[in-house]
Coordinates of C-alpha atoms in Angstrom, one line a residue:
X1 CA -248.0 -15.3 -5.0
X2 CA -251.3 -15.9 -6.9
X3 CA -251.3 -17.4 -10.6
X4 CA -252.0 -13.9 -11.9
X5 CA -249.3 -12.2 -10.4
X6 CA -246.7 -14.8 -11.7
X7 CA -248.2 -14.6 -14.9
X8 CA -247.3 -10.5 -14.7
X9 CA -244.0 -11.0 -13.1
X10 CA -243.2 -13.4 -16.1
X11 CA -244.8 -10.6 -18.7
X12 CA -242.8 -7.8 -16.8
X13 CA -239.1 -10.6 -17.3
X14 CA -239.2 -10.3 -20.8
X15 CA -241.0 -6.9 -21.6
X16 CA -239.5 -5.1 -24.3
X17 CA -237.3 -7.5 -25.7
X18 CA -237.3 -9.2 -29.3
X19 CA -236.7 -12.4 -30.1
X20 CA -233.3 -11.8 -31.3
X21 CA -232.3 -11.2 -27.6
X22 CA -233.1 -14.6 -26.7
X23 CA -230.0 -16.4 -26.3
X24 CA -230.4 -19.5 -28.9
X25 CA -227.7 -21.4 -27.2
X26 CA -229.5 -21.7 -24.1
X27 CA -232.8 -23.4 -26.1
X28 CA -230.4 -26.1 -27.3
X29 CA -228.9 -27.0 -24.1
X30 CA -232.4 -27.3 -21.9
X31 CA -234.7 -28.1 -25.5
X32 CA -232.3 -31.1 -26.0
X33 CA -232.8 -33.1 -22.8
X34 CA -236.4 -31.7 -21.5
X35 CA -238.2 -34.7 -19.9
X36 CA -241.3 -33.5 -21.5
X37 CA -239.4 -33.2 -25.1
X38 CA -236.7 -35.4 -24.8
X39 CA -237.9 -38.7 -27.0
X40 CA -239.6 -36.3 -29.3
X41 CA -236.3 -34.4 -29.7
X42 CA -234.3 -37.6 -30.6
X43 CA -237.0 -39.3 -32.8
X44 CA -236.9 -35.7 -34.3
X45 CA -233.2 -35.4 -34.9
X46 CA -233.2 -39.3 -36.1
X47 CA -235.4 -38.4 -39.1
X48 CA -233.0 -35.3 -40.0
X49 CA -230.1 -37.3 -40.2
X50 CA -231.6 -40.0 -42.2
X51 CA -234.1 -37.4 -44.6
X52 CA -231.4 -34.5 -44.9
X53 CA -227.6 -35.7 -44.5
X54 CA -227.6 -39.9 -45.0
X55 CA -229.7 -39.3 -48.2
X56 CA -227.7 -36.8 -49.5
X57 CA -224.3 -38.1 -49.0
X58 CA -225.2 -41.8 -50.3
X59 CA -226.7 -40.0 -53.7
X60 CA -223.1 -38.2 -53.8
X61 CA -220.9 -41.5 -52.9
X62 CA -223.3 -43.4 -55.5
X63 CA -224.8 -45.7 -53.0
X64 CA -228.3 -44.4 -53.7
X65 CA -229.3 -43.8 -57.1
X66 CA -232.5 -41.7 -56.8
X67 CA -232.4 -39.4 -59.9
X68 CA -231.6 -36.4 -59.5
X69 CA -233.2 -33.2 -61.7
X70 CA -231.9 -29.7 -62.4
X71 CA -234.1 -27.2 -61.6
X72 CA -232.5 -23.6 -62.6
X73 CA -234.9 -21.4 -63.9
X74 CA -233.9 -18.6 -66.3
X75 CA -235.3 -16.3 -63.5
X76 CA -232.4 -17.6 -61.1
X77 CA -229.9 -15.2 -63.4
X78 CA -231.6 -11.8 -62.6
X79 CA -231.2 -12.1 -58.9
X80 CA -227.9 -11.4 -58.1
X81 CA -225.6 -13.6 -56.2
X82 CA -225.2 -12.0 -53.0
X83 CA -222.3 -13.6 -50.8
X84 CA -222.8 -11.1 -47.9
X85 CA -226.4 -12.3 -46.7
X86 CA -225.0 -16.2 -46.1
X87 CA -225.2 -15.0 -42.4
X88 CA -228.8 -14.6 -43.0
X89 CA -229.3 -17.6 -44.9
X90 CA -227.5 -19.7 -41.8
X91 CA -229.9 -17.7 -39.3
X92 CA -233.4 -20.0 -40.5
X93 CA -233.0 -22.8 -37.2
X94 CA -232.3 -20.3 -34.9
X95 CA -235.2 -18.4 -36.2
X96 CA -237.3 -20.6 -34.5
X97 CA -234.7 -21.6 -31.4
X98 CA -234.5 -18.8 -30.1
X99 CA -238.3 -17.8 -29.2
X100 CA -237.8 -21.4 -27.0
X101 CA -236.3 -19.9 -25.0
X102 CA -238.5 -16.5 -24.6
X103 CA -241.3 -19.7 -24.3
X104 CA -239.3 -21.2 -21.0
X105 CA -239.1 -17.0 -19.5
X106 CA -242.6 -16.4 -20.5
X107 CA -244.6 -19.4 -19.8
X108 CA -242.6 -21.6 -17.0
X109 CA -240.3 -24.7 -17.5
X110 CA -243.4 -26.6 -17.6
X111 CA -245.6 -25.4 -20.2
X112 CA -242.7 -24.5 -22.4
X113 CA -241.4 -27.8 -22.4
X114 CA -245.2 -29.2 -23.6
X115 CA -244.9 -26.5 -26.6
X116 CA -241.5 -27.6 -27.8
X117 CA -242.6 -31.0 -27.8
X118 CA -245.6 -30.0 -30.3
X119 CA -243.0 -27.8 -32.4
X120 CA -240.7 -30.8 -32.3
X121 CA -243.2 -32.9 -33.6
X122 CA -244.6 -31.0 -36.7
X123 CA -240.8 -30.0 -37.4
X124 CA -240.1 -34.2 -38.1
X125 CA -243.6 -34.5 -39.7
X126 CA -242.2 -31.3 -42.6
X127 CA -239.1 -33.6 -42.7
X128 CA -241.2 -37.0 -43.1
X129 CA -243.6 -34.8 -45.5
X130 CA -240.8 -33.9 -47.7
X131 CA -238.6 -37.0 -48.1
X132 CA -241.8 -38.1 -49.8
X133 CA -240.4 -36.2 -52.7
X134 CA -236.9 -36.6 -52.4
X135 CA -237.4 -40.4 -51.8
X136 CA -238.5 -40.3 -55.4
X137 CA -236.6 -37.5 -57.2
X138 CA -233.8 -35.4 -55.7
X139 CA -233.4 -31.5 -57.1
X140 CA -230.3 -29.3 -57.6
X141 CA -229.4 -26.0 -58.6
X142 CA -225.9 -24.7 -60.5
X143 CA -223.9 -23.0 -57.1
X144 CA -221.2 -20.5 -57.9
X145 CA -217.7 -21.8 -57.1
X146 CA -217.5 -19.4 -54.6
X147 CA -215.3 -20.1 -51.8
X148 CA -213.5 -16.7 -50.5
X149 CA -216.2 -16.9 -47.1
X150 CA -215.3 -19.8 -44.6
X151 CA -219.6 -20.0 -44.7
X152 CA -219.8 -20.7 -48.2
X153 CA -217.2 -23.5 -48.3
X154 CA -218.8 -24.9 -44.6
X155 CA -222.1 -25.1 -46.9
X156 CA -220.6 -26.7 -49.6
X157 CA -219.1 -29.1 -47.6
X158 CA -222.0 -29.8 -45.3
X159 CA -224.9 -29.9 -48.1
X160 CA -224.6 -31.6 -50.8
X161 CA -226.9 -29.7 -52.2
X162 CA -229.9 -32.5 -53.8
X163 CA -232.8 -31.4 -52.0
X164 CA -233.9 -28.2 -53.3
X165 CA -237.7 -29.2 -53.9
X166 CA -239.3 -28.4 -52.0
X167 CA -236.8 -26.0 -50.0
X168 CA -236.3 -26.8 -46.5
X169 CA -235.4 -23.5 -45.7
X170 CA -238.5 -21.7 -46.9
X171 CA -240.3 -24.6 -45.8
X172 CA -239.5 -24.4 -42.4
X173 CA -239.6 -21.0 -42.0
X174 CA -243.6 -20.7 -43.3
X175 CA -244.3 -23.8 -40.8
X176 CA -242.7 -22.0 -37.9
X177 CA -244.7 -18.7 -38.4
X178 CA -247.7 -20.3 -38.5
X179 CA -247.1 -22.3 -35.3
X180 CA -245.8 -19.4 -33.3
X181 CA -248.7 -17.2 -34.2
X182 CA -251.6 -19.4 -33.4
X183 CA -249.3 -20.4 -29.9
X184 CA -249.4 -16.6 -29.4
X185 CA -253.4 -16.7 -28.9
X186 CA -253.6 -19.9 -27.6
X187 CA -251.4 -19.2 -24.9
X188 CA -253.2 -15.7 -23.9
X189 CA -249.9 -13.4 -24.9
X190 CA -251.0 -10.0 -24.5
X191 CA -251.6 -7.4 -27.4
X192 CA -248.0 -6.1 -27.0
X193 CA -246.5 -8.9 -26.9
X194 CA -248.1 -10.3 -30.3
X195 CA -247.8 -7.0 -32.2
X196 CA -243.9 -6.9 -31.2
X197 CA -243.4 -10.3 -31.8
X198 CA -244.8 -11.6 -34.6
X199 CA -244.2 -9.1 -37.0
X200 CA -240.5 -9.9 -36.5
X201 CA -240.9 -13.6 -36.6
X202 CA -242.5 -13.1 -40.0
X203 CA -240.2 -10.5 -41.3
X204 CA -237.3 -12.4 -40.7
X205 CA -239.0 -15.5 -42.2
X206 CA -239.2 -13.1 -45.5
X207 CA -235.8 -11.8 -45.5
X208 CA -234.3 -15.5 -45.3
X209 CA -236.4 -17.0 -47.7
X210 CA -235.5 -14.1 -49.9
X211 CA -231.3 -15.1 -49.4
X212 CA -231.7 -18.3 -50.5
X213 CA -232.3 -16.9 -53.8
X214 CA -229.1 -14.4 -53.3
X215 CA -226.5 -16.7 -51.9
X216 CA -227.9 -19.3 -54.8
X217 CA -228.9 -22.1 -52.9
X218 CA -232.6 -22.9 -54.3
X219 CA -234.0 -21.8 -57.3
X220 CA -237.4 -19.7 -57.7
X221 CA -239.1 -23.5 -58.4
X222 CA -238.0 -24.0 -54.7
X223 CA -239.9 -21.5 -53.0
X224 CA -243.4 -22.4 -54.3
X225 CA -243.1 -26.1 -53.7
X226 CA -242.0 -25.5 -50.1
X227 CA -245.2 -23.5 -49.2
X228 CA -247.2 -25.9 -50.6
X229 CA -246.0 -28.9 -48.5
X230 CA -247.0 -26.7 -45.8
X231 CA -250.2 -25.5 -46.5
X232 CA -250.8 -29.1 -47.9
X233 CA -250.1 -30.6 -44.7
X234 CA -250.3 -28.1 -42.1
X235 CA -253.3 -25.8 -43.6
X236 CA -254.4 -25.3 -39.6
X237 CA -251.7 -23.0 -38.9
X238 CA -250.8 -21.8 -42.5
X239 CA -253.2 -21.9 -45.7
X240 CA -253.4 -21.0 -48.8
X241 CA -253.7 -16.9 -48.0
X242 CA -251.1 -17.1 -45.9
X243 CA -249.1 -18.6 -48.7
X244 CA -250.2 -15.4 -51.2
X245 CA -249.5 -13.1 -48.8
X246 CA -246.1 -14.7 -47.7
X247 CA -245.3 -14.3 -51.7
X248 CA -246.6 -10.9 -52.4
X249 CA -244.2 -10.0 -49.4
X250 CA -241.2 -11.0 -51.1
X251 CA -238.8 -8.5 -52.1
X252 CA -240.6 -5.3 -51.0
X253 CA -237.2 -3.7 -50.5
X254 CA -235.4 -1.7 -53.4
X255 CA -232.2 -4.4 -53.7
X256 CA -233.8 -6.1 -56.7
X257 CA -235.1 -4.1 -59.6
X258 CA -238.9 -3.9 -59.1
X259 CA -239.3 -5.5 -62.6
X260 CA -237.5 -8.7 -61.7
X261 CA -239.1 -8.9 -58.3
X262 CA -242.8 -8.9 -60.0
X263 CA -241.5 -11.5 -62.2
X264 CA -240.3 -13.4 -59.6
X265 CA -243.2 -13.2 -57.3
X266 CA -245.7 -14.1 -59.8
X267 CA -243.6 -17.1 -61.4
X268 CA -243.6 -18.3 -57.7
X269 CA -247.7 -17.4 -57.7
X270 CA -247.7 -19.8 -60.7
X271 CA -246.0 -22.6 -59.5
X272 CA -247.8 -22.6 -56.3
X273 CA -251.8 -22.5 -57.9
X274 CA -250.7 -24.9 -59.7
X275 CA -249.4 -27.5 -57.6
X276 CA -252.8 -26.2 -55.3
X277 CA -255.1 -26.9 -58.4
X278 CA -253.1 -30.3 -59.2
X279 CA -253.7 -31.5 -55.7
X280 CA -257.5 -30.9 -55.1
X281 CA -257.8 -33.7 -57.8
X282 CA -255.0 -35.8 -57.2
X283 CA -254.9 -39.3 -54.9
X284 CA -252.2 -37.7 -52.6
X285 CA -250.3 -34.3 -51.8
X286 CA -247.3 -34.7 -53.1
X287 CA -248.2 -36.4 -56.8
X288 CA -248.4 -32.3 -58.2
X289 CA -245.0 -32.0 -57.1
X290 CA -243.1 -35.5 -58.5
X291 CA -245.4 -34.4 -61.6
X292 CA -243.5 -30.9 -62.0
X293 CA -240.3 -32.6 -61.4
X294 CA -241.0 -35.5 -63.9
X295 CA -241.8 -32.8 -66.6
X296 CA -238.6 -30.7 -65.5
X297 CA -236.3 -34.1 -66.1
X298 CA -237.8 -34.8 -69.5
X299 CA -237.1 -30.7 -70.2
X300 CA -233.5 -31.1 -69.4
X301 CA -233.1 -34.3 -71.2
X302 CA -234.4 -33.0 -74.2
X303 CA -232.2 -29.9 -74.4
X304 CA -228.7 -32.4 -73.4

């Protein structure tokens, strides 16, 4: 069989499908010990243990003291809480697991293993990226009490809930978008392929980043500071008009009023140009952001 016709015979395998059909459980059991990934997986899950749960749950048992700031917005009130969509919300890792596995059917053990070592890699550096923040100020939001869903009290349990800027979620989501869609070219996926694929990937990365606002686990200052580490740090595969567009995309649907949605959108236009603006001047990335949060502290100790 020539290279071409394996190439076809691999197109012909997953034909059709979207990415939701792609079993996520099977990208955890062969993306976990892939000899091509397999030190990058580990280093990888190393600095999410240490950045996401150890700093967390040392802040809440008092053995860290990194202070924390409040940063509801008045804007956080008109979006409803929404307890249904916490499947949603939970959906954001296997948003990009599961195309690792389309990547194994469509590409070859090989190849796919290479490409989940790249992902791997930029997924720590967002991680690295972002505890430059939470290293000096960590960020929290007022959650409902709400435990009548076995997710919601999981999430409480699980999350301590101090590092909401920049939001992981949203974050990851913009990060993974942009690395799926320049793969897409790179790796010579045909027309069909892109056109059915990557309007889901990005849809999907919309709806979730939308249900953190519902189920109330980041605030509207989340979602600008999370595009901004990205297109800060990873401006090859998603810049500053991705980041607009991504925005003007929110809430296109009629479940919030459209008044409260154009609010939202442009406070989170705001708060983006302006950590942009902020850091064409300043002596590193992230300065814009510990600035906002500095001025959000000093807001909330004035009004105690």
């Amino acid at each position: 069989m020539t290279k071409e016709q394996k190439r076809q015979k691999r197109i012909a395998r997953v034909q059709g499908r979207s990415l939701k059909s792609f079993h996520a459980l099977m990208s955890y059991v062969w993306v976990l010990f892939h000899p091509l990934a397999v030190f990058t997986n580990f280093r990888c899950f190393a600095v999410i243990i240490l950045e996401f749960f150890i700093v967390q749950f040392f802040e809440k048992f008092h053995i860290l003291r990194i202070p924390v700031v409040h940063v509801d917005h008045p804007l956080d009130k008109k979006i409803p809480f929404k307890p249904e969509k916490v499947s949603i919300y939970f959906d954001f890792i296997n948003q990009w697991v599961r195309p690792l596995n389309m990547l194994k059917q469509r590409l070859g053990w090989l190849r796919s293993g290479t490409l989940t070592r790249h992902w791997m890699q930029r997924f720590r550096k967002l991680y690295e990226y972002s505890s430059q923040i939470y290293h000096f100020r960590l960020s929290t939001t007022d959650r409902p009490a709400y435990k009548e869903m076995r997710e919601f009290r999981q999430m409480h349990a699980l999350d301590p809930h101090f590092l909401c800027v920049p939001s992981l979620h949203v974050a990851t989501l913009a990060l993974a978008y942009g690395y799926y869609r320049k793969l897409f070219r790179e790796e010579n996926f045909t027309e069909e392929e892109i056109n059915r694929w990557q309007p889901e990937f990005y849809n999907a990365a919309i709806e979730i980043t939308e249900t953190v606002l519902y189920v109330k686990q980041h605030s509207v200052n989340c979602i600008g500071a999370a595009l901004y580490v990205i297109t800060a740090n990873f401006s090859d595969i998603f810049n500053e008009a991705d980041a607009h567009q991504f925005i003007e995309d929110l809430f296109k649907t009629d479940e919030l009023d459209r008044s409260v949605a154009k609010e939202v959108k442009d406070y989170i236009r705001i708060v983006y140009d302006k950590f942009v603006d902020e850091g064409k001047s300043a002596g590193y990335w992230y300065e814009p952001v510990r600035k906002f949060l500095q001025e959000y502290e000093s807001k909330t100790l004035a009004l105690s």
